[in-house]
CSV table of C-alpha atoms in Angstrom, one decimal:
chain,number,residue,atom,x,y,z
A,23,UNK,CA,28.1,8.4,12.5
A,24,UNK,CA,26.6,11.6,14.3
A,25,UNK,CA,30.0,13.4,14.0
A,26,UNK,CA,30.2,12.5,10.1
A,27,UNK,CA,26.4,13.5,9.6
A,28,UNK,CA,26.8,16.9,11.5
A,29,UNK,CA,30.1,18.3,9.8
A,30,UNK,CA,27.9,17.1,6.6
A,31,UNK,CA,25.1,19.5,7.9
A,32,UNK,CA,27.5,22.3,9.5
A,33,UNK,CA,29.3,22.1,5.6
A,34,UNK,CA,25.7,22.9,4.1
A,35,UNK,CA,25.3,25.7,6.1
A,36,UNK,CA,27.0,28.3,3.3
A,37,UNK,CA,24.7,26.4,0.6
A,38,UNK,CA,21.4,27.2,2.5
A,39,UNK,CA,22.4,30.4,3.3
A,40,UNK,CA,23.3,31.3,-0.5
A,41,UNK,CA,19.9,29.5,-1.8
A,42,UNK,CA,18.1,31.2,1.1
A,43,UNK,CA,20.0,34.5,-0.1
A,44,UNK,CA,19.0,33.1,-3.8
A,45,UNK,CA,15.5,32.5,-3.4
A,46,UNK,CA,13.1,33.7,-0.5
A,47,UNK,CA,11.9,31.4,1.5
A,48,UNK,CA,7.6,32.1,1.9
A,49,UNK,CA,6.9,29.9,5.3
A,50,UNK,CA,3.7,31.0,7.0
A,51,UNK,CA,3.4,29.5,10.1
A,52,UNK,CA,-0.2,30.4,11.0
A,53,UNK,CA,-0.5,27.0,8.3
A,54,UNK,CA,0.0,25.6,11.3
A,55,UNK,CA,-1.6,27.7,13.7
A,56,UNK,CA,-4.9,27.5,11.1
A,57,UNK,CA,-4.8,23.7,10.9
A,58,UNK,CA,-4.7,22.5,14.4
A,59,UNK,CA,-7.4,25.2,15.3
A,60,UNK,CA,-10.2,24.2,13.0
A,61,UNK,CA,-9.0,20.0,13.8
A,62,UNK,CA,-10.3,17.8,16.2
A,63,UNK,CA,-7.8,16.7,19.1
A,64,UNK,CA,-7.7,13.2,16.9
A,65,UNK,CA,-7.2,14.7,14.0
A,66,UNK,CA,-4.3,16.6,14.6
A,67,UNK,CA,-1.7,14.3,13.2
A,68,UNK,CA,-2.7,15.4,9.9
A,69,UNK,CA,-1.4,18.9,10.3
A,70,UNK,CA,2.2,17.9,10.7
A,71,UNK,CA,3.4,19.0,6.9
A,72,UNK,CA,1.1,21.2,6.1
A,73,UNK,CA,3.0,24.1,6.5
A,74,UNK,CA,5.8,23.1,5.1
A,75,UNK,CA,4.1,21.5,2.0
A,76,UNK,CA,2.2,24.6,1.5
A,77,UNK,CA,6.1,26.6,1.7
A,78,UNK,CA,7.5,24.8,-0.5
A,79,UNK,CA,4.1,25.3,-3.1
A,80,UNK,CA,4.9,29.1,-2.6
A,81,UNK,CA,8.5,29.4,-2.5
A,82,UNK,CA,9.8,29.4,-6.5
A,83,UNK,CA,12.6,26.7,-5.4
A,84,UNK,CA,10.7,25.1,-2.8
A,85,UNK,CA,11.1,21.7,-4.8
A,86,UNK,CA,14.9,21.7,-4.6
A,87,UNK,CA,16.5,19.8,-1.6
A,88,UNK,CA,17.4,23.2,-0.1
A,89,UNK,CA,13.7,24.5,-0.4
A,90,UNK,CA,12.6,21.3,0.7
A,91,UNK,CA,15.1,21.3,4.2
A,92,UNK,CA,14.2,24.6,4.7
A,93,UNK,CA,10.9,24.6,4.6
A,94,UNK,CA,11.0,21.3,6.9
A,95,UNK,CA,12.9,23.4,9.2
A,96,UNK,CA,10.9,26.1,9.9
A,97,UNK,CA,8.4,23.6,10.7
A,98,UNK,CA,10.2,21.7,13.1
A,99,UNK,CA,11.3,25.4,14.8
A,100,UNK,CA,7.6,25.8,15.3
A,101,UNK,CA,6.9,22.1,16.2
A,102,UNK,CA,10.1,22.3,18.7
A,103,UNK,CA,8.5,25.9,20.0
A,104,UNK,CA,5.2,24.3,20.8
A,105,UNK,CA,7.0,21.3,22.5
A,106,UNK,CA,8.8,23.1,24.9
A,107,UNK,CA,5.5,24.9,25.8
A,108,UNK,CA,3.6,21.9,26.2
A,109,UNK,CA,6.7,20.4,28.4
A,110,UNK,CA,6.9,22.9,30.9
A,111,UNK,CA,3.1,23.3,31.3
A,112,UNK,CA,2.5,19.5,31.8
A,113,UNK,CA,5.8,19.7,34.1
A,114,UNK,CA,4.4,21.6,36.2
A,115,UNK,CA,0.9,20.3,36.2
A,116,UNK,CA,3.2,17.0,37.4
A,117,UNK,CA,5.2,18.6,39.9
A,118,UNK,CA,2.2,20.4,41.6
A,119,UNK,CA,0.4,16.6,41.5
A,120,UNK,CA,3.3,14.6,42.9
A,121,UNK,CA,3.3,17.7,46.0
A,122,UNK,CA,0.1,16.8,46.6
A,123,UNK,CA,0.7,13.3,46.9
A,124,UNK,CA,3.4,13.9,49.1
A,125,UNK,CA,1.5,15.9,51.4
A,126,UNK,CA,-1.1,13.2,51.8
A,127,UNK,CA,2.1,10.8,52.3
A,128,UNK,CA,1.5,8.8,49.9
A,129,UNK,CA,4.4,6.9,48.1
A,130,UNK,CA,3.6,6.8,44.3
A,131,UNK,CA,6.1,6.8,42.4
A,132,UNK,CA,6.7,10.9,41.0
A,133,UNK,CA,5.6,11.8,37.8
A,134,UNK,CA,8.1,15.4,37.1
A,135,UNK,CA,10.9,12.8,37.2
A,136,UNK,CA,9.1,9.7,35.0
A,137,UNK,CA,8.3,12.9,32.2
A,138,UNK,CA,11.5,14.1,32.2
A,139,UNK,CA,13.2,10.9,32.0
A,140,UNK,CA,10.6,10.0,29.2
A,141,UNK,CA,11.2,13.1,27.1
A,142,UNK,CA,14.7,12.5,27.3
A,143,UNK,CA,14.2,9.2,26.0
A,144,UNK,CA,12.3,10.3,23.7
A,145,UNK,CA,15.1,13.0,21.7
A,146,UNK,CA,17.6,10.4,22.0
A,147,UNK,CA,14.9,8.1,20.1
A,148,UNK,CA,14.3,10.7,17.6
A,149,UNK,CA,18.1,11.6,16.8
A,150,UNK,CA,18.8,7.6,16.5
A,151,UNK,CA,15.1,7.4,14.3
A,152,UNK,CA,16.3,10.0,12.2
A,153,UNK,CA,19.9,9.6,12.1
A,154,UNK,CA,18.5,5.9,10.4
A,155,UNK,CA,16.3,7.7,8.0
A,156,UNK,CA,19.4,9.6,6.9
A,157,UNK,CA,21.1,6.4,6.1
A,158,UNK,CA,18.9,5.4,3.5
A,159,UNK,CA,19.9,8.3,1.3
A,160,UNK,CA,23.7,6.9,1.4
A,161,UNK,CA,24.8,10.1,1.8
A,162,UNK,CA,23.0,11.9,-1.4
A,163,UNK,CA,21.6,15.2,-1.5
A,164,UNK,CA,18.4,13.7,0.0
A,165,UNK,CA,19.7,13.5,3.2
A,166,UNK,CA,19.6,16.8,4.7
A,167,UNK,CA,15.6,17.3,3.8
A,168,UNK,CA,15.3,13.8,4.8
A,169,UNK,CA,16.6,14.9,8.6
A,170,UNK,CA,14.8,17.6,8.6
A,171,UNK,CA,10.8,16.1,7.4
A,172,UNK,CA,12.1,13.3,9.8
A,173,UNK,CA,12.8,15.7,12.7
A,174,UNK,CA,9.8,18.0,11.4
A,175,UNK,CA,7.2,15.1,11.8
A,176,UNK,CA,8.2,13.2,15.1
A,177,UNK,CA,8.7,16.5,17.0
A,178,UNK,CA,5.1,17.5,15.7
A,179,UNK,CA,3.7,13.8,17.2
A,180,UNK,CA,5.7,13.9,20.6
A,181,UNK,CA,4.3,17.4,20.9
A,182,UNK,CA,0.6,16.1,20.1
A,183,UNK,CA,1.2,13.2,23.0
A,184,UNK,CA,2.3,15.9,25.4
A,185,UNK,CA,-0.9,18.6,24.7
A,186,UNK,CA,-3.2,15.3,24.9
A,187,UNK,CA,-2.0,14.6,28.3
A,188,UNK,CA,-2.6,17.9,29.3
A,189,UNK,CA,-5.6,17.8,28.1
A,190,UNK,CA,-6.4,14.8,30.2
A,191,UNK,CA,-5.5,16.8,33.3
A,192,UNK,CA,-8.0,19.1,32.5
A,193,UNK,CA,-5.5,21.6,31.4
């Protein structure tokens, strides 16, 4: 399935590049930036889109399934950008915690290992979630902006868990 759905995507590649080459592509990514600034913590969720919903308002194909994935995509990228921050700031936060543990000798089980482990978990969860989402487009055109709002919107929640356990660690 994975191998069938990726030469699918690697195939599209000329396509996007053409439309991108076609059309510009008008993603502003302090959307973003703007939107989870002036949120509460709780309210957060609601920003996953916006940036992308407000690329594909300004971008004159931004409707068609390559506009659409494209738009997604550049989403994700900054989604995925402020996931890897959040990961190795809250990794470290846990690795300097379970050091102190271990110098007071205390056996508790280690938390750098139970977050990596989790966020692991967690891609291989969000490739399989997605991967299902895909499915339901039988293999039509939808597909590809399917994976990508798919991949945009659970990449922008995991990376909303990881900042709001750092900010329970005071950090």
């Amino acid at each position: 399935m994975y191998k069938s759905f990726f030469c699918a995507v690697l195939a599209a590649f000329p396509l996007t590049a053409q439309a991108d080459e076609a059309f510009p592509i008008h993603y502003d990514g302090q959307v973003l930036d703007r939107c989870l600034a002036n949120t509460v913590p709780e309210a957060r969720r609601d920003c996953i889109g916006k940036a992308a919903d407000a690329c594909m308002q300004a971008t004159p194909e931004g409707a068609s399934n390559a506009g659409m994935g494209l738009c997604a995509g550049f989403e994700h990228d900054d989604w995925d950008a402020r996931l890897n921050a959040a990961y190795q700031s809250l990794m470290a936060v846990e690795k300097a915690q379970d050091a102190d543990m271990a110098d007071l000798g205390s056996s508790v089980p280690q938390m750098a290992p139970a977050l990596q482990e989790m966020q692991r978990a967690w891609i291989a969860y969000r490739d399989a979630a997605c991967t299902y989402e895909v499915s339901q487009w039988g293999g039509g055109t939808g597909s590809g902006p399917a994976w990508a709002f798919c991949t945009m919107q659970m990449t922008g929640e995991q990376t909303l868990v990881l900042l709001a356990r750092l900010a329970d660690k005071g950090q």
